[in-house]
PDB file of C-alpha atoms and ligand atoms in Angstrom:
ATOM      1  CA  MET B 229     -11.783 -13.236  19.254  1.00  0.00           C
ATOM      2  CA  THR B 230     -14.292 -11.510  16.994  1.00  0.00           C
ATOM      3  CA  GLN B 231     -14.351  -8.882  14.353  1.00  0.00           C
ATOM      4  CA  GLU B 232     -16.271  -6.728  16.886  1.00  0.00           C
ATOM      5  CA  ARG B 233     -13.299  -6.889  19.290  1.00  0.00           C
ATOM      6  CA  TRP B 234     -10.833  -6.114  16.524  1.00  0.00           C
ATOM      7  CA  ASP B 235     -12.881  -3.085  15.471  1.00  0.00           C
ATOM      8  CA  ALA B 236     -13.026  -1.874  19.119  1.00  0.00           C
ATOM      9  CA  VAL B 237      -9.246  -2.101  19.462  1.00  0.00           C
ATOM     10  CA  ASP B 238      -8.694  -0.206  16.159  1.00  0.00           C
ATOM     11  CA  ASP B 239     -11.132   2.481  17.387  1.00  0.00           C
ATOM     12  CA  TYR B 240      -9.305   2.679  20.725  1.00  0.00           C
ATOM     13  CA  VAL B 241      -5.885   3.022  19.017  1.00  0.00           C
ATOM     14  CA  ALA B 242      -7.198   5.648  16.686  1.00  0.00           C
ATOM     15  CA  ARG B 243      -8.656   7.553  19.579  1.00  0.00           C
ATOM     16  CA  MET B 244      -5.540   7.301  21.704  1.00  0.00           C
ATOM     17  CA  LEU B 245      -2.726   7.705  19.123  1.00  0.00           C
ATOM     18  CA  LEU B 246      -4.085   9.318  15.986  1.00  0.00           C
ATOM     19  CA  GLU B 247      -5.039  13.023  16.013  1.00  0.00           C
ATOM     20  CA  GLU B 248      -8.485  13.987  14.869  1.00  0.00           C
ATOM     21  CA  ASP B 249      -8.187  14.635  11.165  1.00  0.00           C
ATOM     22  CA  PRO B 250     -11.179  16.308   9.531  1.00  0.00           C
ATOM     23  CA  VAL B 251      -9.525  16.241   6.140  1.00  0.00           C
ATOM     24  CA  LEU B 252      -9.008  12.441   6.190  1.00  0.00           C
ATOM     25  CA  GLU B 253     -12.533  11.972   7.500  1.00  0.00           C
ATOM     26  CA  GLU B 254     -13.756  14.044   4.618  1.00  0.00           C
ATOM     27  CA  VAL B 255     -11.619  11.960   2.194  1.00  0.00           C
ATOM     28  CA  LEU B 256     -13.307   8.783   3.469  1.00  0.00           C
ATOM     29  CA  ARG B 257     -16.759  10.351   3.368  1.00  0.00           C
ATOM     30  CA  VAL B 258     -16.311  11.605  -0.195  1.00  0.00           C
ATOM     31  CA  SER B 259     -14.989   8.231  -1.207  1.00  0.00           C
ATOM     32  CA  ALA B 260     -17.974   6.388   0.195  1.00  0.00           C
ATOM     33  CA  GLU B 261     -20.384   8.848  -1.391  1.00  0.00           C
ATOM     34  CA  ALA B 262     -18.710   8.327  -4.784  1.00  0.00           C
ATOM     35  CA  GLY B 263     -19.367   4.582  -4.350  1.00  0.00           C
ATOM     36  CA  LEU B 264     -15.732   3.528  -3.981  1.00  0.00           C
ATOM     37  CA  PRO B 265     -15.338   0.241  -1.991  1.00  0.00           C
ATOM     38  CA  PRO B 266     -14.239   0.581   1.637  1.00  0.00           C
ATOM     39  CA  ILE B 267     -10.935  -1.121   1.142  1.00  0.00           C
ATOM     40  CA  ALA B 268      -8.444   1.602   2.067  1.00  0.00           C
ATOM     41  CA  LEU B 269      -6.017   0.979   4.874  1.00  0.00           C
ATOM     42  CA  SER B 270      -7.420   1.459   8.336  1.00  0.00           C
ATOM     43  CA  PRO B 271      -6.209   4.658  10.083  1.00  0.00           C
ATOM     44  CA  PRO B 272      -3.803   2.701  12.363  1.00  0.00           C
ATOM     45  CA  GLN B 273      -2.389   0.795   9.397  1.00  0.00           C
ATOM     46  CA  ALA B 274      -2.046   4.066   7.381  1.00  0.00           C
ATOM     47  CA  LYS B 275      -0.226   5.701  10.275  1.00  0.00           C
ATOM     48  CA  PHE B 276       2.148   2.720  10.464  1.00  0.00           C
ATOM     49  CA  LEU B 277       3.005   3.208   6.797  1.00  0.00           C
ATOM     50  CA  TYR B 278       3.477   6.924   7.361  1.00  0.00           C
ATOM     51  CA  LEU B 279       5.827   6.276  10.323  1.00  0.00           C
ATOM     52  CA  LEU B 280       7.763   3.708   8.290  1.00  0.00           C
ATOM     53  CA  ALA B 281       8.257   6.269   5.521  1.00  0.00           C
ATOM     54  CA  ARG B 282       9.454   8.750   8.085  1.00  0.00           C
ATOM     55  CA  VAL B 283      11.776   6.362   9.903  1.00  0.00           C
ATOM     56  CA  HIS B 284      13.216   5.461   6.519  1.00  0.00           C
ATOM     57  CA  HIS B 285      13.569   9.174   5.523  1.00  0.00           C
ATOM     58  CA  ALA B 286      11.821   8.297   2.258  1.00  0.00           C
ATOM     59  CA  ARG B 287      12.100  11.077  -0.354  1.00  0.00           C
ATOM     60  CA  SER B 288      10.665   9.088  -3.250  1.00  0.00           C
ATOM     61  CA  ILE B 289       7.702   6.796  -2.937  1.00  0.00           C
ATOM     62  CA  LEU B 290       5.914   4.581  -5.380  1.00  0.00           C
ATOM     63  CA  GLU B 291       2.444   3.241  -4.683  1.00  0.00           C
ATOM     64  CA  LEU B 292       0.423   0.647  -6.622  1.00  0.00           C
ATOM     65  CA  GLY B 293      -3.286   0.961  -6.016  1.00  0.00           C
ATOM     66  CA  THR B 294      -4.509   4.508  -5.259  1.00  0.00           C
ATOM     67  CA  LEU B 295      -8.219   4.039  -4.725  1.00  0.00           C
ATOM     68  CA  ALA B 296      -9.372   7.367  -3.275  1.00  0.00           C
ATOM     69  CA  GLY B 297      -5.921   8.466  -2.184  1.00  0.00           C
ATOM     70  CA  TYR B 298      -6.223   7.704   1.492  1.00  0.00           C
ATOM     71  CA  SER B 299      -2.863   5.880   1.886  1.00  0.00           C
ATOM     72  CA  THR B 300      -1.420   8.242  -0.714  1.00  0.00           C
ATOM     73  CA  ILE B 301      -2.182  11.241   1.469  1.00  0.00           C
ATOM     74  CA  TRP B 302      -0.610   9.607   4.473  1.00  0.00           C
ATOM     75  CA  LEU B 303       2.488   8.726   2.507  1.00  0.00           C
ATOM     76  CA  ALA B 304       2.716  12.196   0.978  1.00  0.00           C
ATOM     77  CA  ARG B 305       2.628  13.742   4.465  1.00  0.00           C
ATOM     78  CA  ALA B 306       5.738  11.725   5.341  1.00  0.00           C
ATOM     79  CA  LEU B 307       7.750  13.251   2.460  1.00  0.00           C
ATOM     80  CA  PRO B 308      10.219  16.090   2.859  1.00  0.00           C
ATOM     81  CA  ALA B 309       9.545  19.350   0.898  1.00  0.00           C
ATOM     82  CA  ASP B 310      11.453  18.124  -2.147  1.00  0.00           C
ATOM     83  CA  GLY B 311       9.910  14.607  -2.096  1.00  0.00           C
ATOM     84  CA  ARG B 312       7.953  12.872  -4.823  1.00  0.00           C
ATOM     85  CA  LEU B 313       5.234  10.204  -4.936  1.00  0.00           C
ATOM     86  CA  VAL B 314       4.017   8.293  -7.936  1.00  0.00           C
ATOM     87  CA  THR B 315       0.806   6.271  -7.550  1.00  0.00           C
ATOM     88  CA  LEU B 316      -0.714   3.938 -10.171  1.00  0.00           C
ATOM     89  CA  GLU B 317      -4.415   3.380 -10.445  1.00  0.00           C
ATOM     90  CA  ILE B 318      -6.334   1.422 -13.148  1.00  0.00           C
ATOM     91  CA  ASN B 319      -9.726   2.991 -12.526  1.00  0.00           C
ATOM     92  CA  PRO B 320     -10.062   6.547 -13.931  1.00  0.00           C
ATOM     93  CA  ASP B 321     -13.101   7.298 -11.749  1.00  0.00           C
ATOM     94  CA  TYR B 322     -11.251   6.283  -8.628  1.00  0.00           C
ATOM     95  CA  ALA B 323      -8.167   8.324  -9.794  1.00  0.00           C
ATOM     96  CA  ALA B 324     -10.414  11.413 -10.193  1.00  0.00           C
ATOM     97  CA  VAL B 325     -11.661  11.045  -6.617  1.00  0.00           C
ATOM     98  CA  ALA B 326      -8.042  10.566  -5.439  1.00  0.00           C
ATOM     99  CA  ALA B 327      -6.906  13.695  -7.324  1.00  0.00           C
ATOM    100  CA  ALA B 328      -9.588  15.760  -5.688  1.00  0.00           C
ATOM    101  CA  ASN B 329      -8.723  14.297  -2.309  1.00  0.00           C
ATOM    102  CA  THR B 330      -5.034  14.979  -2.602  1.00  0.00           C
ATOM    103  CA  HIS B 331      -5.918  18.667  -3.417  1.00  0.00           C
ATOM    104  CA  ARG B 332      -8.365  18.666  -0.525  1.00  0.00           C
ATOM    105  CA  ALA B 333      -5.534  17.502   1.781  1.00  0.00           C
ATOM    106  CA  GLY B 334      -3.072  20.054   0.370  1.00  0.00           C
ATOM    107  CA  VAL B 335      -0.546  17.454  -0.687  1.00  0.00           C
ATOM    108  CA  ALA B 336      -1.123  17.251  -4.468  1.00  0.00           C
ATOM    109  CA  GLY B 337       2.117  19.005  -5.353  1.00  0.00           C
ATOM    110  CA  PRO B 338       4.543  16.077  -5.128  1.00  0.00           C
ATOM    111  CA  ILE B 339       2.029  13.439  -6.289  1.00  0.00           C
ATOM    112  CA  GLN B 340       1.733  12.082  -9.796  1.00  0.00           C
ATOM    113  CA  ILE B 341      -1.271   9.849 -10.279  1.00  0.00           C
ATOM    114  CA  LYS B 342      -0.746   7.578 -13.323  1.00  0.00           C
ATOM    115  CA  ILE B 343      -4.046   6.171 -14.540  1.00  0.00           C
ATOM    116  CA  GLN B 344      -3.108   2.852 -16.109  1.00  0.00           C
ATOM    117  CA  PRO B 345      -2.706  -0.831 -15.243  1.00  0.00           C
ATOM    118  CA  ALA B 346       0.062  -1.215 -12.677  1.00  0.00           C
ATOM    119  CA  LEU B 347       2.198  -3.385 -14.912  1.00  0.00           C
ATOM    120  CA  ASP B 348       2.076  -0.869 -17.755  1.00  0.00           C
ATOM    121  CA  GLY B 349       2.866   1.898 -15.326  1.00  0.00           C
ATOM    122  CA  LEU B 350       5.815  -0.047 -13.850  1.00  0.00           C
ATOM    123  CA  ARG B 351       7.188  -0.784 -17.343  1.00  0.00           C
ATOM    124  CA  GLU B 352       6.888   2.879 -18.298  1.00  0.00           C
ATOM    125  CA  LEU B 353       8.641   4.052 -15.087  1.00  0.00           C
ATOM    126  CA  ILE B 354      11.491   1.555 -15.758  1.00  0.00           C
ATOM    127  CA  ALA B 355      11.792   2.776 -19.383  1.00  0.00           C
ATOM    128  CA  GLU B 356      11.842   6.388 -18.157  1.00  0.00           C
ATOM    129  CA  ASN B 357      14.530   5.586 -15.558  1.00  0.00           C
ATOM    130  CA  ALA B 358      12.187   7.009 -12.968  1.00  0.00           C
ATOM    131  CA  GLY B 359      13.701   5.004 -10.099  1.00  0.00           C
ATOM    132  CA  PRO B 360      15.064   4.263  -7.682  1.00  0.00           C
ATOM    133  CA  PHE B 361      12.301   4.784  -5.152  1.00  0.00           C
ATOM    134  CA  ASP B 362      13.085   4.704  -1.399  1.00  0.00           C
ATOM    135  CA  LEU B 363       9.781   3.102  -0.481  1.00  0.00           C
ATOM    136  CA  ILE B 364       7.355   1.082  -2.633  1.00  0.00           C
ATOM    137  CA  PHE B 365       3.861   0.191  -1.438  1.00  0.00           C
ATOM    138  CA  ILE B 366       2.151  -2.618  -3.398  1.00  0.00           C
ATOM    139  CA  ASP B 367      -1.600  -2.525  -2.880  1.00  0.00           C
ATOM    140  CA  ALA B 368      -3.216  -3.083  -6.297  1.00  0.00           C
ATOM    141  CA  ASP B 369      -4.951  -6.272  -7.478  1.00  0.00           C
ATOM    142  CA  LYS B 370      -3.569  -9.200  -5.445  1.00  0.00           C
ATOM    143  CA  GLU B 371      -3.245 -11.679  -8.320  1.00  0.00           C
ATOM    144  CA  GLY B 372      -0.681  -9.320  -9.969  1.00  0.00           C
ATOM    145  CA  THR B 373       1.517  -8.940  -6.851  1.00  0.00           C
ATOM    146  CA  PRO B 374       4.288 -11.337  -8.019  1.00  0.00           C
ATOM    147  CA  ASP B 375       4.710  -9.405 -11.301  1.00  0.00           C
ATOM    148  CA  TYR B 376       4.538  -6.034  -9.509  1.00  0.00           C
ATOM    149  CA  PHE B 377       7.183  -7.140  -7.066  1.00  0.00           C
ATOM    150  CA  ARG B 378       9.572  -8.254  -9.840  1.00  0.00           C
ATOM    151  CA  HIS B 379       9.201  -4.900 -11.576  1.00  0.00           C
ATOM    152  CA  ALA B 380       9.426  -3.010  -8.300  1.00  0.00           C
ATOM    153  CA  LEU B 381      12.815  -4.537  -7.842  1.00  0.00           C
ATOM    154  CA  SER B 382      13.950  -2.808 -11.040  1.00  0.00           C
ATOM    155  CA  LEU B 383      12.846   0.462  -9.498  1.00  0.00           C
ATOM    156  CA  SER B 384      14.742  -0.124  -6.264  1.00  0.00           C
ATOM    157  CA  ARG B 385      18.193   0.416  -4.884  1.00  0.00           C
ATOM    158  CA  PRO B 386      19.970  -1.267  -1.914  1.00  0.00           C
ATOM    159  CA  GLY B 387      18.046   0.130   1.032  1.00  0.00           C
ATOM    160  CA  THR B 388      14.642   0.356  -0.719  1.00  0.00           C
ATOM    161  CA  VAL B 389      11.772  -0.878   1.444  1.00  0.00           C
ATOM    162  CA  ILE B 390       8.960  -2.687  -0.348  1.00  0.00           C
ATOM    163  CA  VAL B 391       5.668  -3.101   1.651  1.00  0.00           C
ATOM    164  CA  THR B 392       3.024  -5.398   0.251  1.00  0.00           C
ATOM    165  CA  ASP B 393      -0.460  -5.421   1.739  1.00  0.00           C
ATOM    166  CA  ASN B 394      -3.096  -8.136   2.104  1.00  0.00           C
ATOM    167  CA  VAL B 395      -0.767 -11.081   1.890  1.00  0.00           C
ATOM    168  CA  VAL B 396      -2.238 -13.399   4.541  1.00  0.00           C
ATOM    169  CA  ARG B 397      -5.747 -13.575   3.216  1.00  0.00           C
ATOM    170  CA  ALA B 398      -7.361 -14.924   6.340  1.00  0.00           C
ATOM    171  CA  GLY B 399      -4.749 -17.704   6.435  1.00  0.00           C
ATOM    172  CA  GLY B 400      -5.163 -18.681   2.734  1.00  0.00           C
ATOM    173  CA  LEU B 401      -1.485 -17.920   2.339  1.00  0.00           C
ATOM    174  CA  ALA B 402      -0.592 -21.131   4.147  1.00  0.00           C
ATOM    175  CA  ASP B 403      -3.311 -23.320   2.536  1.00  0.00           C
ATOM    176  CA  PRO B 404      -1.778 -25.483  -0.243  1.00  0.00           C
ATOM    177  CA  ASP B 405      -5.219 -26.381  -1.510  1.00  0.00           C
ATOM    178  CA  THR B 406      -6.594 -22.872  -1.736  1.00  0.00           C
ATOM    179  CA  GLU B 407      -8.443 -22.116  -4.947  1.00  0.00           C
ATOM    180  CA  ASP B 408      -8.546 -18.395  -4.159  1.00  0.00           C
ATOM    181  CA  ALA B 409      -6.592 -16.682  -6.981  1.00  0.00           C
ATOM    182  CA  ARG B 410      -5.551 -13.842  -4.631  1.00  0.00           C
ATOM    183  CA  ALA B 411      -4.203 -16.297  -2.013  1.00  0.00           C
ATOM    184  CA  ARG B 412      -2.408 -18.167  -4.771  1.00  0.00           C
ATOM    185  CA  GLY B 413      -0.909 -14.875  -5.955  1.00  0.00           C
ATOM    186  CA  MET B 414       0.443 -14.290  -2.484  1.00  0.00           C
ATOM    187  CA  GLN B 415       1.925 -17.817  -2.336  1.00  0.00           C
ATOM    188  CA  ARG B 416       3.759 -17.121  -5.643  1.00  0.00           C
ATOM    189  CA  PHE B 417       4.918 -13.806  -4.228  1.00  0.00           C
ATOM    190  CA  HIS B 418       6.363 -15.637  -1.218  1.00  0.00           C
ATOM    191  CA  GLU B 419       8.032 -18.170  -3.497  1.00  0.00           C
ATOM    192  CA  LEU B 420       9.655 -15.314  -5.350  1.00  0.00           C
ATOM    193  CA  LEU B 421      10.819 -13.729  -2.134  1.00  0.00           C
ATOM    194  CA  ALA B 422      12.252 -17.016  -0.961  1.00  0.00           C
ATOM    195  CA  ALA B 423      14.271 -17.409  -4.122  1.00  0.00           C
ATOM    196  CA  GLU B 424      15.395 -13.751  -4.342  1.00  0.00           C
ATOM    197  CA  PRO B 425      18.941 -13.292  -2.909  1.00  0.00           C
ATOM    198  CA  ARG B 426      18.766  -9.484  -3.244  1.00  0.00           C
ATOM    199  CA  VAL B 427      15.953  -9.232  -0.720  1.00  0.00           C
ATOM    200  CA  SER B 428      15.446  -9.905   3.017  1.00  0.00           C
ATOM    201  CA  ALA B 429      11.748 -10.073   3.959  1.00  0.00           C
ATOM    202  CA  THR B 430       9.223 -11.074   6.568  1.00  0.00           C
ATOM    203  CA  THR B 431       5.427 -11.265   6.754  1.00  0.00           C
ATOM    204  CA  ILE B 432       3.397 -10.116   9.744  1.00  0.00           C
ATOM    205  CA  GLN B 433      -0.087 -11.348  10.363  1.00  0.00           C
ATOM    206  CA  THR B 434      -2.563  -8.684  11.519  1.00  0.00           C
ATOM    207  CA  VAL B 435      -6.126  -8.439  12.789  1.00  0.00           C
ATOM    208  CA  GLY B 436      -8.120  -5.246  12.939  1.00  0.00           C
ATOM    209  CA  SER B 437     -11.050  -3.445  11.288  1.00  0.00           C
ATOM    210  CA  LYS B 438      -9.840  -4.977   7.974  1.00  0.00           C
ATOM    211  CA  GLY B 439     -10.232  -8.514   9.356  1.00  0.00           C
ATOM    212  CA  TYR B 440      -7.490 -11.111   9.506  1.00  0.00           C
ATOM    213  CA  ASP B 441      -4.741 -10.355   7.000  1.00  0.00           C
ATOM    214  CA  GLY B 442      -1.159  -9.178   6.984  1.00  0.00           C
ATOM    215  CA  PHE B 443       1.615  -7.449   5.157  1.00  0.00           C
ATOM    216  CA  THR B 444       5.158  -8.188   3.931  1.00  0.00           C
ATOM    217  CA  LEU B 445       8.121  -5.988   4.601  1.00  0.00           C
ATOM    218  CA  ALA B 446      10.988  -6.506   2.207  1.00  0.00           C
ATOM    219  CA  LEU B 447      14.344  -4.782   2.271  1.00  0.00           C
ATOM    220  CA  VAL B 448      16.390  -4.675  -0.874  1.00  0.00           C
ATOM    221  CA  GLU B 449      19.933  -5.522   0.252  1.00  0.00           C
ATOM    222  CA  ARG B 450      21.826  -5.415  -3.082  1.00  0.00           C
TER     223      ARG B 450
HETATM  224  C1  SAM U 714      -6.886  -1.985  -1.913  1.00  0.00           C
HETATM  225  S1  SAM U 714      -7.217  -0.756  -3.010  1.00  0.00           S
HETATM  226  C2  SAM U 714      -5.955   0.427  -2.658  1.00  0.00           C
HETATM  227  C3  SAM U 714      -6.218   1.144  -1.368  1.00  0.00           C
HETATM  228  C4  SAM U 714      -5.318   2.307  -1.094  1.00  0.00           C
HETATM  229  N1  SAM U 714      -3.899   1.926  -1.198  1.00  0.00           N
HETATM  230  C5  SAM U 714      -5.533   2.843   0.279  1.00  0.00           C
HETATM  231  O1  SAM U 714      -5.147   2.185   1.244  1.00  0.00           O
HETATM  232  O2  SAM U 714      -6.109   3.946   0.392  1.00  0.00           O
HETATM  233  C6  SAM U 714      -6.700  -1.439  -4.551  1.00  0.00           C
HETATM  234  C7  SAM U 714      -6.741  -0.451  -5.713  1.00  0.00           C
HETATM  235  O3  SAM U 714      -5.988  -1.012  -6.775  1.00  0.00           O
HETATM  236  C8  SAM U 714      -6.652  -0.756  -7.989  1.00  0.00           C
HETATM  237  N2  SAM U 714      -6.254  -1.716  -8.952  1.00  0.00           N
HETATM  238  C9  SAM U 714      -6.780  -2.954  -9.198  1.00  0.00           C
HETATM  239  N3  SAM U 714      -6.148  -3.564 -10.183  1.00  0.00           N
HETATM  240  C10 SAM U 714      -5.191  -2.693 -10.594  1.00  0.00           C
HETATM  241  C11 SAM U 714      -4.216  -2.792 -11.652  1.00  0.00           C
HETATM  242  N4  SAM U 714      -4.077  -3.870 -12.396  1.00  0.00           N
HETATM  243  N5  SAM U 714      -3.437  -1.700 -11.847  1.00  0.00           N
HETATM  244  C12 SAM U 714      -3.540  -0.580 -11.024  1.00  0.00           C
HETATM  245  N6  SAM U 714      -4.459  -0.470 -10.073  1.00  0.00           N
HETATM  246  C13 SAM U 714      -5.268  -1.541  -9.863  1.00  0.00           C
HETATM  247  C14 SAM U 714      -8.132  -0.769  -7.607  1.00  0.00           C
HETATM  248  O4  SAM U 714      -8.899  -0.038  -8.588  1.00  0.00           O
HETATM  249  C15 SAM U 714      -8.120  -0.148  -6.221  1.00  0.00           C
HETATM  250  O5  SAM U 714      -8.278   1.238  -6.310  1.00  0.00           O
END
């Protein structure tokens, strides 16, 4: 199995199951032109997240790692009219591109882009009593994931769903000798999950246009 085959299947799925979306294509084009790295969710992944938010009837969503706002727009589209979405981004240039993109997509209304390190943003949200959020999507720097997850729990309620992306790291997750700081971060994240009685979680391995990786789905139970 090759990357070429995984790309072909993602293209097939997008062609068959995702409607043509000139706005999102423009979002990706603008993002590339502005020099942002091509690390947004793939269209099938983003639609999965959108469907999850809809299945869960999420009215309040917290995202860590905005980039150009691609996943943010998908998530915002899943919100009801009175929904809200807070997204944290450390890079002000990326946040500016994301803000323009959310306007372009006509979903800027419920979105608050907080330009600050995720940990500071999380602490601020906790201090402001801004939770609980129905769905939390953790997709910022991977080394910080364990800390982000711990703080996300303080912004949760029983029933909150926490999705964490890029946890498998081409198998590095299961390599006890890995020296990759991001893979080690995801191992610590799994150790936290394993020791956390309030949460039930699983991790799904994926292949696709983003390579071999995976995500964790965690349900806050109490
Ligand atoms: C994988 S990208 C997010 C992709 C986006 N969720 C999407 O799918 O469209 C990760 C983002 O996290 C941001 N980031 C990295 N470290 C961060 C931190 N400490 N706090 C907040 N954001 C951070 C990066 O600047 C980048 O925009």
